[in-house]
XYZ file of C-alpha atoms in Angstrom:
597
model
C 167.026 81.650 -94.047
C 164.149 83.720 -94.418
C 164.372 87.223 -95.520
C 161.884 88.342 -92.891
C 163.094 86.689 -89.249
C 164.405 89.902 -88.204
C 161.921 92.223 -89.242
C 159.682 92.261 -86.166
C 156.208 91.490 -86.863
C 154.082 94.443 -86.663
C 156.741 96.122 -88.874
C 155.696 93.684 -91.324
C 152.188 94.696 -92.057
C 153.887 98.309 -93.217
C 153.876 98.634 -96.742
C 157.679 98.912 -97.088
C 158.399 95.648 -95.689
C 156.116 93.719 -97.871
C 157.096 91.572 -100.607
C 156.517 93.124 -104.067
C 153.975 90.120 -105.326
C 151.913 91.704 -101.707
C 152.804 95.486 -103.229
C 151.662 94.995 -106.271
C 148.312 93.078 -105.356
C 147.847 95.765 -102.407
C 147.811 98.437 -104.803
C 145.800 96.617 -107.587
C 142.934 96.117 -105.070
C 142.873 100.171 -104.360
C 142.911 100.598 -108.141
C 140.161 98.810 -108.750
C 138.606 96.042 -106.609
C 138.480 98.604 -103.553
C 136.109 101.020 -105.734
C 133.703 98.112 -107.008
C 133.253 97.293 -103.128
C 132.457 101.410 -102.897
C 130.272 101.017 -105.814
C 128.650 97.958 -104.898
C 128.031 99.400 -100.797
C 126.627 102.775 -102.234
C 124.452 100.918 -104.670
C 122.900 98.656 -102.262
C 122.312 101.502 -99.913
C 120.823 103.608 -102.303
C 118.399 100.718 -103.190
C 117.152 100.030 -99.667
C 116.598 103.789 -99.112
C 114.504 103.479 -102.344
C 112.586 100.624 -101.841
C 111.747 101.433 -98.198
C 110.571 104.651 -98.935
C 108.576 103.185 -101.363
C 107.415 100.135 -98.812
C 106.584 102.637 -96.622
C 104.261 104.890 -98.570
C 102.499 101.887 -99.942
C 102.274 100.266 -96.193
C 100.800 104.194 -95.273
C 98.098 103.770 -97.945
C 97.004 100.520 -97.174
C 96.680 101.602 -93.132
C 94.831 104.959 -94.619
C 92.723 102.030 -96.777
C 91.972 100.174 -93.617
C 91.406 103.685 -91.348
C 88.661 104.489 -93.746
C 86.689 101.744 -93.699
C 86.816 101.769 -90.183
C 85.771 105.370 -89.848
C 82.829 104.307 -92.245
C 81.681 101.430 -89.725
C 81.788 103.715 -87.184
C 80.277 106.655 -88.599
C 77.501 104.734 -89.550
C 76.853 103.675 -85.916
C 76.983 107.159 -85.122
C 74.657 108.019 -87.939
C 72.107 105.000 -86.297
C 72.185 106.733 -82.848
C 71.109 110.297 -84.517
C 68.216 108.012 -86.254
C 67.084 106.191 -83.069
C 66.999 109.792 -81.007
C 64.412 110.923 -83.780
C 62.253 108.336 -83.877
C 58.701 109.274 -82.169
C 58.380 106.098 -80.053
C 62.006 105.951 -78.741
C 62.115 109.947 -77.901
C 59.039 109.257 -75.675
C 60.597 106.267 -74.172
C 63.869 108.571 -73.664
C 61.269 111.464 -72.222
C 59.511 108.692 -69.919
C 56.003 108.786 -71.430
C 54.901 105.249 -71.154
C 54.684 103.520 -73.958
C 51.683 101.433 -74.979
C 52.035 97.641 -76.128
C 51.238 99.356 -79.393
C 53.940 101.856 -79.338
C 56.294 99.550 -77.861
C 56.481 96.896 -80.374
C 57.207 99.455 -83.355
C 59.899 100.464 -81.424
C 61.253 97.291 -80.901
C 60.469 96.928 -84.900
C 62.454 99.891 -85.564
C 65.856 98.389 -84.027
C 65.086 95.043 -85.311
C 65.732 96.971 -88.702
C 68.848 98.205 -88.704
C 70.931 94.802 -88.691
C 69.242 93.867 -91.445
C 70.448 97.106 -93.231
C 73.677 97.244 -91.367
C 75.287 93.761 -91.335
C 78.236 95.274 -89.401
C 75.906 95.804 -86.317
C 75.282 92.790 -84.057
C 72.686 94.103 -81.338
C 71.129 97.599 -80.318
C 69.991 99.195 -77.014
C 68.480 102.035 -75.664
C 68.883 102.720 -71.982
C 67.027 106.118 -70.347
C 67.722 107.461 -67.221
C 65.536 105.343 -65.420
C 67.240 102.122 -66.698
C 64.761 100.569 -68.537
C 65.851 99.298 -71.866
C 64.079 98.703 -75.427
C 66.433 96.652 -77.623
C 66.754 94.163 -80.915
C 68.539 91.148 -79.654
C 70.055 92.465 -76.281
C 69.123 91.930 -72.579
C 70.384 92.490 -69.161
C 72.107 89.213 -67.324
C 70.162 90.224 -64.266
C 67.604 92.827 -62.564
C 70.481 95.652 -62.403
C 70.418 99.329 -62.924
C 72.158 100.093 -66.018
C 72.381 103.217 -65.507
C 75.073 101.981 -63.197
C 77.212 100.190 -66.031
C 80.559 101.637 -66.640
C 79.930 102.239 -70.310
C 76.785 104.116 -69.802
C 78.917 106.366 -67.715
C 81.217 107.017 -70.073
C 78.441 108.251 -72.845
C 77.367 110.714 -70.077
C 80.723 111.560 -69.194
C 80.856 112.566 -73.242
C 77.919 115.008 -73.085
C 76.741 113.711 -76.401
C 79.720 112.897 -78.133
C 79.822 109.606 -79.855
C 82.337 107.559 -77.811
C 83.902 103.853 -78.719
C 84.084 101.708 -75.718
C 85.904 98.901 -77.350
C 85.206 95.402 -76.017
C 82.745 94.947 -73.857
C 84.576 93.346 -70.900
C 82.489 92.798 -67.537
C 79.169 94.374 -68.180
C 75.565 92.900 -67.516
C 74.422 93.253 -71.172
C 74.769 90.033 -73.243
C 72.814 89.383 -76.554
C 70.670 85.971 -77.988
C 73.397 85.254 -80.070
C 75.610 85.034 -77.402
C 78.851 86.470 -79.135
C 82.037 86.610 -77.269
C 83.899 90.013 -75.756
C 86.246 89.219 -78.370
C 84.303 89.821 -81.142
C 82.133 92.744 -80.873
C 83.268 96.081 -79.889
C 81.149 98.523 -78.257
C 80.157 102.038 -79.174
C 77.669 104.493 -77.115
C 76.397 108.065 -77.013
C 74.904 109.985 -74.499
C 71.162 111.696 -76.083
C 70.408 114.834 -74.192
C 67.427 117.348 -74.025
C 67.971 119.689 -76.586
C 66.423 122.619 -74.143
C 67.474 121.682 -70.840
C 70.820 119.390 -71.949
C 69.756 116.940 -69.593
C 70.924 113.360 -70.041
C 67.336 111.431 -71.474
C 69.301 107.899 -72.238
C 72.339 106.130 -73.861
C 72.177 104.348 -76.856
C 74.889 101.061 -76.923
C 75.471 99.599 -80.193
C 77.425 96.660 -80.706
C 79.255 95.808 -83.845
C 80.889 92.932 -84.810
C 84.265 92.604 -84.978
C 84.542 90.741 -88.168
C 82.561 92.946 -90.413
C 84.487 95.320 -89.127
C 88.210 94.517 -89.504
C 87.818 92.451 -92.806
C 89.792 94.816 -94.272
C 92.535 94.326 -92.042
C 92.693 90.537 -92.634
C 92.268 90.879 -96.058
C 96.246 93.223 -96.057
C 99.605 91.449 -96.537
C 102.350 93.274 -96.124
C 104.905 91.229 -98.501
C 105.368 87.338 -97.386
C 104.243 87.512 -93.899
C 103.675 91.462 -92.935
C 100.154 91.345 -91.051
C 98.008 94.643 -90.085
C 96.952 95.270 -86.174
C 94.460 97.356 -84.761
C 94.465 99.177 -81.353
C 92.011 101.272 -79.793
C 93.726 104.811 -78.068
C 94.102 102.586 -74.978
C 96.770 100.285 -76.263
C 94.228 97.542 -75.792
C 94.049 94.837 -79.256
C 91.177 95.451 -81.377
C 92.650 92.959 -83.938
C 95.322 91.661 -83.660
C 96.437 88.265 -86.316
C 98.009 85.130 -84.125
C 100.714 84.668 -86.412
C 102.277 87.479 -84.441
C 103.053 85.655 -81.215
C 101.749 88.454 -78.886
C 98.406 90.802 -78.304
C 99.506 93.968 -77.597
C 102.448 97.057 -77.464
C 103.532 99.551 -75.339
C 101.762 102.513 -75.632
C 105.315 104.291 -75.651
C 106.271 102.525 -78.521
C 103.870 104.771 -80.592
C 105.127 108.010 -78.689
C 101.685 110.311 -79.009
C 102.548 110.227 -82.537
C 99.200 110.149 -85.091
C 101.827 108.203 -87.439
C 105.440 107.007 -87.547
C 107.633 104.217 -87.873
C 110.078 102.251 -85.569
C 111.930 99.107 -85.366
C 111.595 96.704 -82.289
C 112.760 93.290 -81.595
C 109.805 91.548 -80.273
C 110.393 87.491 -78.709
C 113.518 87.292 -80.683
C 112.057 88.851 -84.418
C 113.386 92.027 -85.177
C 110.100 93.890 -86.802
C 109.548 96.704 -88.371
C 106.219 98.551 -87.522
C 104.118 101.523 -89.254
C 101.307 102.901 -87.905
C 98.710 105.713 -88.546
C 96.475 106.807 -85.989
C 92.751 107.651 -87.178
C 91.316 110.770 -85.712
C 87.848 109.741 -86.212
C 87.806 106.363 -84.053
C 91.297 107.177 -81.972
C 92.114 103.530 -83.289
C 95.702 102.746 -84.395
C 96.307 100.755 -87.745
C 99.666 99.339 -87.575
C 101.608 97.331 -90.376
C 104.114 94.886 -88.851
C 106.689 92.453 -90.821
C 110.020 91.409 -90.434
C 112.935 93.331 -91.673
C 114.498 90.211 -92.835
C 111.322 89.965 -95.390
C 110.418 93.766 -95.971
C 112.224 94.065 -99.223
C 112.882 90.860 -101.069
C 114.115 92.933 -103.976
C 116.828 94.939 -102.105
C 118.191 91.245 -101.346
C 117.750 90.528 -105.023
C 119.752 93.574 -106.401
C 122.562 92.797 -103.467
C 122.638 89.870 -104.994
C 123.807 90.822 -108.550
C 125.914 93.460 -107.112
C 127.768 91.034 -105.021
C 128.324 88.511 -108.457
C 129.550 91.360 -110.229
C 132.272 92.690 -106.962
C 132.779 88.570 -107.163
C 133.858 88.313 -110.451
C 136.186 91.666 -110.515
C 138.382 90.508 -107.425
C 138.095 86.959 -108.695
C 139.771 88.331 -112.246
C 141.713 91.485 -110.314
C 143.335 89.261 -108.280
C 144.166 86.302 -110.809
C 145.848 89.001 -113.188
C 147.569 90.524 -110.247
C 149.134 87.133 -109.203
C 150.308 86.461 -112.720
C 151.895 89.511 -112.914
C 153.531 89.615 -109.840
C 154.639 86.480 -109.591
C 156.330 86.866 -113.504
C 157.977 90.011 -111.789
C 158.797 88.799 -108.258
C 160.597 85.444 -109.517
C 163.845 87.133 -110.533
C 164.199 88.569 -107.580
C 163.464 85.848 -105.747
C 166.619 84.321 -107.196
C 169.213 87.115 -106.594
C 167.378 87.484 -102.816
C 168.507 83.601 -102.206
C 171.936 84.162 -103.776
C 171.798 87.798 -101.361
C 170.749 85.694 -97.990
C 173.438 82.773 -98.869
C 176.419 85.996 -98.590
C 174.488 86.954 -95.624
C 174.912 84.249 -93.859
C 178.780 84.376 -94.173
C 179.450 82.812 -97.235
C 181.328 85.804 -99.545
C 182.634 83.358 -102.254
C 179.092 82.760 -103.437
C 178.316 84.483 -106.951
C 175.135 85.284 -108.831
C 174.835 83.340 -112.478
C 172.017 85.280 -114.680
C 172.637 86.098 -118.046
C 169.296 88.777 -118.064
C 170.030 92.044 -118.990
C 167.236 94.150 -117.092
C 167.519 95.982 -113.924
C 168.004 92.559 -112.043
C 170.368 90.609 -114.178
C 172.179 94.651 -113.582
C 171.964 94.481 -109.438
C 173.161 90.629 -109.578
C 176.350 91.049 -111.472
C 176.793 94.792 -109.231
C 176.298 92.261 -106.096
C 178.929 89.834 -107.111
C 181.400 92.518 -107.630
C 180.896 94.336 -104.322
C 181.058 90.619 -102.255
C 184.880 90.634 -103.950
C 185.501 94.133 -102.241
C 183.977 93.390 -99.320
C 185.754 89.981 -99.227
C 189.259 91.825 -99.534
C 188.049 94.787 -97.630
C 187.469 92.496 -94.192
C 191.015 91.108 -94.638
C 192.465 94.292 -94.537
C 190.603 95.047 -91.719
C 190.905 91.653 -89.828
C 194.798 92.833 -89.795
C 194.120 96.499 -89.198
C 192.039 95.485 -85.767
C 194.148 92.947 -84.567
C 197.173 95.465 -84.852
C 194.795 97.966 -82.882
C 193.867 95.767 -80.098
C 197.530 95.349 -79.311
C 198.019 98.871 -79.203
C 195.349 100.113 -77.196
C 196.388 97.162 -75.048
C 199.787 98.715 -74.466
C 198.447 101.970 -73.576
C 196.363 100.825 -71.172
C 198.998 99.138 -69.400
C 201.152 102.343 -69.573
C 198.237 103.664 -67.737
C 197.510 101.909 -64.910
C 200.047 100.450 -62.778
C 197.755 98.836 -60.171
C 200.887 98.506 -57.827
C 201.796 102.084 -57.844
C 197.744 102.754 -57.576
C 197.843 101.081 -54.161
C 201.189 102.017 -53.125
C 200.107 105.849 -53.541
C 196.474 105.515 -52.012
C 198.778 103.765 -48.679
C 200.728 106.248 -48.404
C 198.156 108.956 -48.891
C 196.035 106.744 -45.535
C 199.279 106.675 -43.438
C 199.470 110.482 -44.089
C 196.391 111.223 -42.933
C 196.436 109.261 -39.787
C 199.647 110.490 -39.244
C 198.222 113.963 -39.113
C 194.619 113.053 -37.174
C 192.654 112.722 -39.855
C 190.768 109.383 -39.099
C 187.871 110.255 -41.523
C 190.155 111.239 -44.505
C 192.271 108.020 -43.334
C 189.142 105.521 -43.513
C 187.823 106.982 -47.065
C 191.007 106.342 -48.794
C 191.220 103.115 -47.296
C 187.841 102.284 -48.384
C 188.530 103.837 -51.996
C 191.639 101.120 -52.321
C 189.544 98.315 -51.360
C 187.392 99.934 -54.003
C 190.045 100.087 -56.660
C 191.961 96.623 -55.367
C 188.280 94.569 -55.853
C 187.202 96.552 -59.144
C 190.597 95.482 -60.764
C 191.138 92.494 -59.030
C 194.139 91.912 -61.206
C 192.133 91.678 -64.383
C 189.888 88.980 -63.432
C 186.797 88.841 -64.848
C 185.002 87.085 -61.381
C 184.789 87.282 -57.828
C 183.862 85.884 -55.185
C 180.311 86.791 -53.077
C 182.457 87.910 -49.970
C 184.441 90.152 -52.094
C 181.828 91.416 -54.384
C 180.384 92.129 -50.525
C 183.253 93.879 -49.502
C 183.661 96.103 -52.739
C 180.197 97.765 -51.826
C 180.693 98.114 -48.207
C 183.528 99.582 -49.413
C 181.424 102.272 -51.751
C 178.667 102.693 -49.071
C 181.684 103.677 -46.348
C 182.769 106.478 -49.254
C 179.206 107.824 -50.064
C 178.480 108.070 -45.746
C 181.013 110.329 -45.058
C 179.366 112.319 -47.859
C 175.743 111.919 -47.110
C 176.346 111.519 -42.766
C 173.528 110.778 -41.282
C 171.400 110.877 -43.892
C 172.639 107.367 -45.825
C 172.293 103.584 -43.531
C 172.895 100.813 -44.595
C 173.086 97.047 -43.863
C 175.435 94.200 -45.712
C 173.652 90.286 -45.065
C 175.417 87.355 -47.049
C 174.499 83.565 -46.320
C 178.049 82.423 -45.443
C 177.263 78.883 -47.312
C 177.582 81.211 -50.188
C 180.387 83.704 -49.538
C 182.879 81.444 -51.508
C 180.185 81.223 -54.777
C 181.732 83.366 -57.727
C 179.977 86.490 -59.293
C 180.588 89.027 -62.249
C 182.438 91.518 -60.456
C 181.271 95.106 -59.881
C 177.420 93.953 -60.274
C 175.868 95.329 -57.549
C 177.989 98.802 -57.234
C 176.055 99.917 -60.328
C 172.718 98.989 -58.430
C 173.757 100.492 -55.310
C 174.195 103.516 -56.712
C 170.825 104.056 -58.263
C 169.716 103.212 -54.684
C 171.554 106.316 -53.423
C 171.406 108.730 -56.035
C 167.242 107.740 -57.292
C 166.228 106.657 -53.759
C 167.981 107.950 -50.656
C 168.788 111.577 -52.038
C 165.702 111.889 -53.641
C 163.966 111.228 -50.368
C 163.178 113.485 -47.360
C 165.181 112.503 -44.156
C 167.373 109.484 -43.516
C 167.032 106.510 -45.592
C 167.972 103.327 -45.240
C 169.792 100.784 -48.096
C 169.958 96.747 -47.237
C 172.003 94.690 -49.911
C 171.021 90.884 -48.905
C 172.619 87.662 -50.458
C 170.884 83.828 -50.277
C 170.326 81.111 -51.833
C 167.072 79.623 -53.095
C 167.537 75.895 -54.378
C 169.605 75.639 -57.077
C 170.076 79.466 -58.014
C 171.403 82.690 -56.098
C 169.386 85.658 -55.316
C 171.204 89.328 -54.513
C 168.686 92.152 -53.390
C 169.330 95.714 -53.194
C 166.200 97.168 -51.759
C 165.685 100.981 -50.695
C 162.801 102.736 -48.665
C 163.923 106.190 -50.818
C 161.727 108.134 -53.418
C 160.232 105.101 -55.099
C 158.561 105.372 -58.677
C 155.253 105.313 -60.239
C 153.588 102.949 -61.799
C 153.817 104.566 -65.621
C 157.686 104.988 -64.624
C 157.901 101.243 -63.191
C 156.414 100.097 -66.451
C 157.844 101.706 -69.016
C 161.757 100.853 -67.304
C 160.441 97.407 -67.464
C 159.448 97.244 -70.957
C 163.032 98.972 -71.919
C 164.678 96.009 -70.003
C 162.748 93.291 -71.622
C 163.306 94.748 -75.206
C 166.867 94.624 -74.655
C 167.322 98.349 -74.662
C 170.207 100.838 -73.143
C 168.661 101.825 -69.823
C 170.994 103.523 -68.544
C 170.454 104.648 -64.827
C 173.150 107.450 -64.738
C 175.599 107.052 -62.233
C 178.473 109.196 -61.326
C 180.538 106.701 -60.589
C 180.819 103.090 -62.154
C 179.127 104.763 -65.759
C 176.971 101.285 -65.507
C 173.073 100.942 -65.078
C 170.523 98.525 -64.906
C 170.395 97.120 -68.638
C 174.478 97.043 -68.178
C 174.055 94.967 -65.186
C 171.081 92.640 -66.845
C 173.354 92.102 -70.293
C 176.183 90.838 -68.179
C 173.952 88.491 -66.340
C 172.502 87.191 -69.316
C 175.863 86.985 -71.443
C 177.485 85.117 -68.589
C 174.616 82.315 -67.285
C 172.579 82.742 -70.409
C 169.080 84.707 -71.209
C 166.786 81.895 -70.034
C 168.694 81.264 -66.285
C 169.645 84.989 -65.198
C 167.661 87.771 -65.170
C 167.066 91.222 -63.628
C 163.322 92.229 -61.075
C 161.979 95.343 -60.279
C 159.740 96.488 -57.668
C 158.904 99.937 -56.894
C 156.417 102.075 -55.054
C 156.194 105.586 -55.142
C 157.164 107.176 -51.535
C 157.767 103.252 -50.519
C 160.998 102.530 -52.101
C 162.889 99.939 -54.847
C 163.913 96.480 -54.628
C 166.154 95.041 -57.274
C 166.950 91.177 -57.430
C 169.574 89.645 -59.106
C 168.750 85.964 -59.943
C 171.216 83.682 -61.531
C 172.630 79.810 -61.548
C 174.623 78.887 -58.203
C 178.226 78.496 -59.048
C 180.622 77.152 -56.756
């Protein structure tokens, strides 16, 4: 037999029901393997705060790194646009004096010089308001007014102000080396008459993209961390293919001039960290996987993890041994201790230990002898009892002179007119004459029938019009034999929970039929009705067995009274006892049980 069958399950996982080997192991993991684990958690997440913050700042000064030389490329374009506005032949060009073939070809010399100085730069232009153009390597696709160009209208737009375009999509300006959109970006400012402010010409400068991000490739962020580069736009400036996609959101970097976020990004979880340079309104942003950001955090969780390993692996192994050395005794005297439990008092525990066990064996063995004599004495004492209370109860009711009396009482009262006081007696003898039915345990369907037409005829004359009722039994199974007094109980939760409860007449239909093999009695009422929390939580008192009582004036029975005697007579698994209710609808109860001829 197992010590635990009866010890329902959830009470189990409370301490107090737990073996001791489970006790003592519980409370060695507390003592120590429970504050390695703490040890080992606040280690690891002290470490990743570390070595983040420190991933960070050195992800923050390579991105400043990058910013910089950026912000050199470009200042040195804007530096070449100051250079071209002073030159002699260009400012006349700008002013529209013609220029002689002379004066024209050292200005053309002048901007073939500057790539040559300025690797970075892959064709110059100067456009005046006119829009004719002098230029090192660039042209125009086709006879079209530049002036018309969308980035020429943005360097007037900027009064002046150097201004990055970015790449040059969809303008008429291509160069002899024929490079790409992709790989130049554009920059442009507006030259104006110092006096009069009035736009003279734009000079577009073209740089190439690889000079100018070569820092950018050149940054690894750990094993596969990559650097980006967007313009204030959102739109890529550079952006590595190893990342699987071009751009961001422009949300993503909330306004912010630098930050960090995480994002998930076609099923990667990355982390990114960007600064935003002021200069060029370009964002540098350092992107690698979080899985891969700090190898050595992984490293460090590592050893922590060996060392938690290696204290529950030697915690526990120490904990066993010494449980197990002190849980075996007991072990012994709990199998001699279930043995007398099961009904055998003549066993006795054997140990010749003299600790605290050997101690609580021998006391054990002495108290079965008591207990052995002790039910003896009161085997005798009960069966002496029985036959006494049985002889009272005798003396006490004399069922004849019961229904002689209640007679005579209904002969009185008809003898003296009173035809209502006349029909409640009678109906309180039928009552009394079915109830007892001479100390018979079972009745028949028709008189189990009778008994609470019987009960219902008593509680009308109290409740007049208020109370109806209607009595319908399938006469194939009138004869079939019952518990008796079953449905009075169930009746009278009907009246006293339904009907009175109710406002204005109710009504109270007890039906009997068969369904195959088994019987079904219903006592249904359209009274008060109950909730669903009420409903429920009567249910779950019936299934766990427990004393429901539905208080009765009466009978002093209730439902769970009425489901234990169905179950103790036809067994748990073929009777039981249903419920439906509805508050303001009413209660049906249904008695289902084995047909029984």
């Amino acid at each position: 037999m197992n010590g635990h069958e009866d010890v329902p399950f959830y009470q189990r996982l409370q301490m107090k029901h737990l073996p001791i080997r489970y006790k003592l192991l519980i409370h060695f993991l507390f003592i120590t393997i429970v504050p390695s684990l703490m040890l080992g958690v606040l280690t690891d997440w002290v470490v990743n705060r570390v070595i983040e913050r420190q991933l960070n700042e050195n992800t923050l000064q390579l991105i400043a790194k990058v910013n910089k030389s950026l912000e050199f490329y470009m200042s040195s374009a804007q530096n070449t646009t100051y250079l071209l506005s002073y030159n002699p032949e260009i400012h006349r060009f700008l002013s529209r004096e013609p220029l002689d073939a002379a004066a024209r070809e050292k200005a053309l010399q002048f901007l073939r010089g500057f790539p040559t100085l300025q690797t970075e730069i892959a064709g110059l232009m100067v456009v005046n308001a006119r829009g004719e153009y002098l230029s090192n390597d660039m042209y125009a696709k086709a006879p079209v007014d530049l002036t018309l160009e969308t980035w020429y209208q943005e360097a007037v737009a900027a009064r002046g102000i150097f201004k990055i375009v970015g790449h040059p999509y969809k303008r008429s300006v291509t160069t002899h080396a024929n490079y790409k959109d992709s790989e130049v970006v554009s920059v442009v400012r507006a030259i104006l008459d110092p006096e009069t402010q009035k736009v003279l010409g734009v000079v577009l400068i073209d740089l190439k993209l690889r000079v100018v991000v070569e820092t950018a490739k050149d940054v690894r962020l750990g094993k596969t961390g990559v650097l980006m580069v967007l313009d204030e736009k959102g739109e890529p400036i550079y952006v590595p293919k190893q990342l699987g996609f071009q751009s961001i959101p422009n949300q993503w970097l909330n306004g912010q001039m630098s930050g960090e976020f995480v994002k998930t990004v076609n099923g990667r979880k990355l982390q990114f960290i960007f600064r935003k340079s002021p200069f060029t309104g370009w964002s540098t942003i350092g992107v690698f996987s979080t899985k891969e950001a700090a190898p050595e955090a992984r490293q460090i969780r590592l050893y922590v993890g060996t060392f938690v390993f290696v204290v529950c692996f030697l915690g526990i192994t120490a904990s066993f041994a010494l449980s197990h050395s002190i849980s075996r005794p007991i072990h012994r005297l709990m199998a001699f201790m279930q043995r007398a439990e099961a009904g055998d008092l003549t066993t006795r525990y054997w140990g010749d230990s003299r600790d605290e066990i050997g101690m609580l064996g021998r006391s054990f063995t002495s108290l079965l002898t008591k207990i052995n004599d002790l039910l003896q004495l009161t085997e005798k004492q009960e069966k002496q009892k029985r036959e006494a209370e049985l002889r009272i109860l005798q003396a006490q009711i004399k069922p004849h002179f019961l229904y002689n009396t209640l007679d005579t009482i209904q002969w009185m009262a008809r003898k003296q007119g009173a035809e209502d006081v006349s029909e409640m007696v009678q109906s309180l003898s039928r009552l009394f004459r079915i109830g007892l039915s001479k100390g018979n345990e079972f009745v028949s369907l028709a008189e189990e029938f009778e008994h609470v037409r019987s009960y219902l005829q008593i509680q009308k004359q109290r409740y007049k019009n208020k109370l109806q009722y209607t009595l319908d039994l399938d006469p194939d199974i009138a004869h079939c034999s019952v518990p008796k007094v079953i449905l009075q109980p169930i009746v009278e939760n009907a009246i006293y929970h339904g009907i009175k409860e109710r406002r204005g007449p109710g009504n109270v239909a007890v039906k009997g039929e068969r369904q195959g093999d088994r019987i079904v009695l219903t006592v249904a009422d359209d009274g008060a009705g109950m909730d669903k929390e009420t409903l429920g939580n009567l249910r779950r008192k019936l299934d766990l067995g427990a004393d429901v009582q539905m208080e009765t004036s009466g009978s002093g029975y209730g439902l769970a009274n009425v489901q234990a005697r169905l179950k103790l007579t036809y067994g748990a698994e073929d009777a039981d006892l249903f419920i439906e209710s509805e508050r303001g609808k009413g209660t049906a109860v249904k008695l289902v049980y084995p047909l029984s001829e």
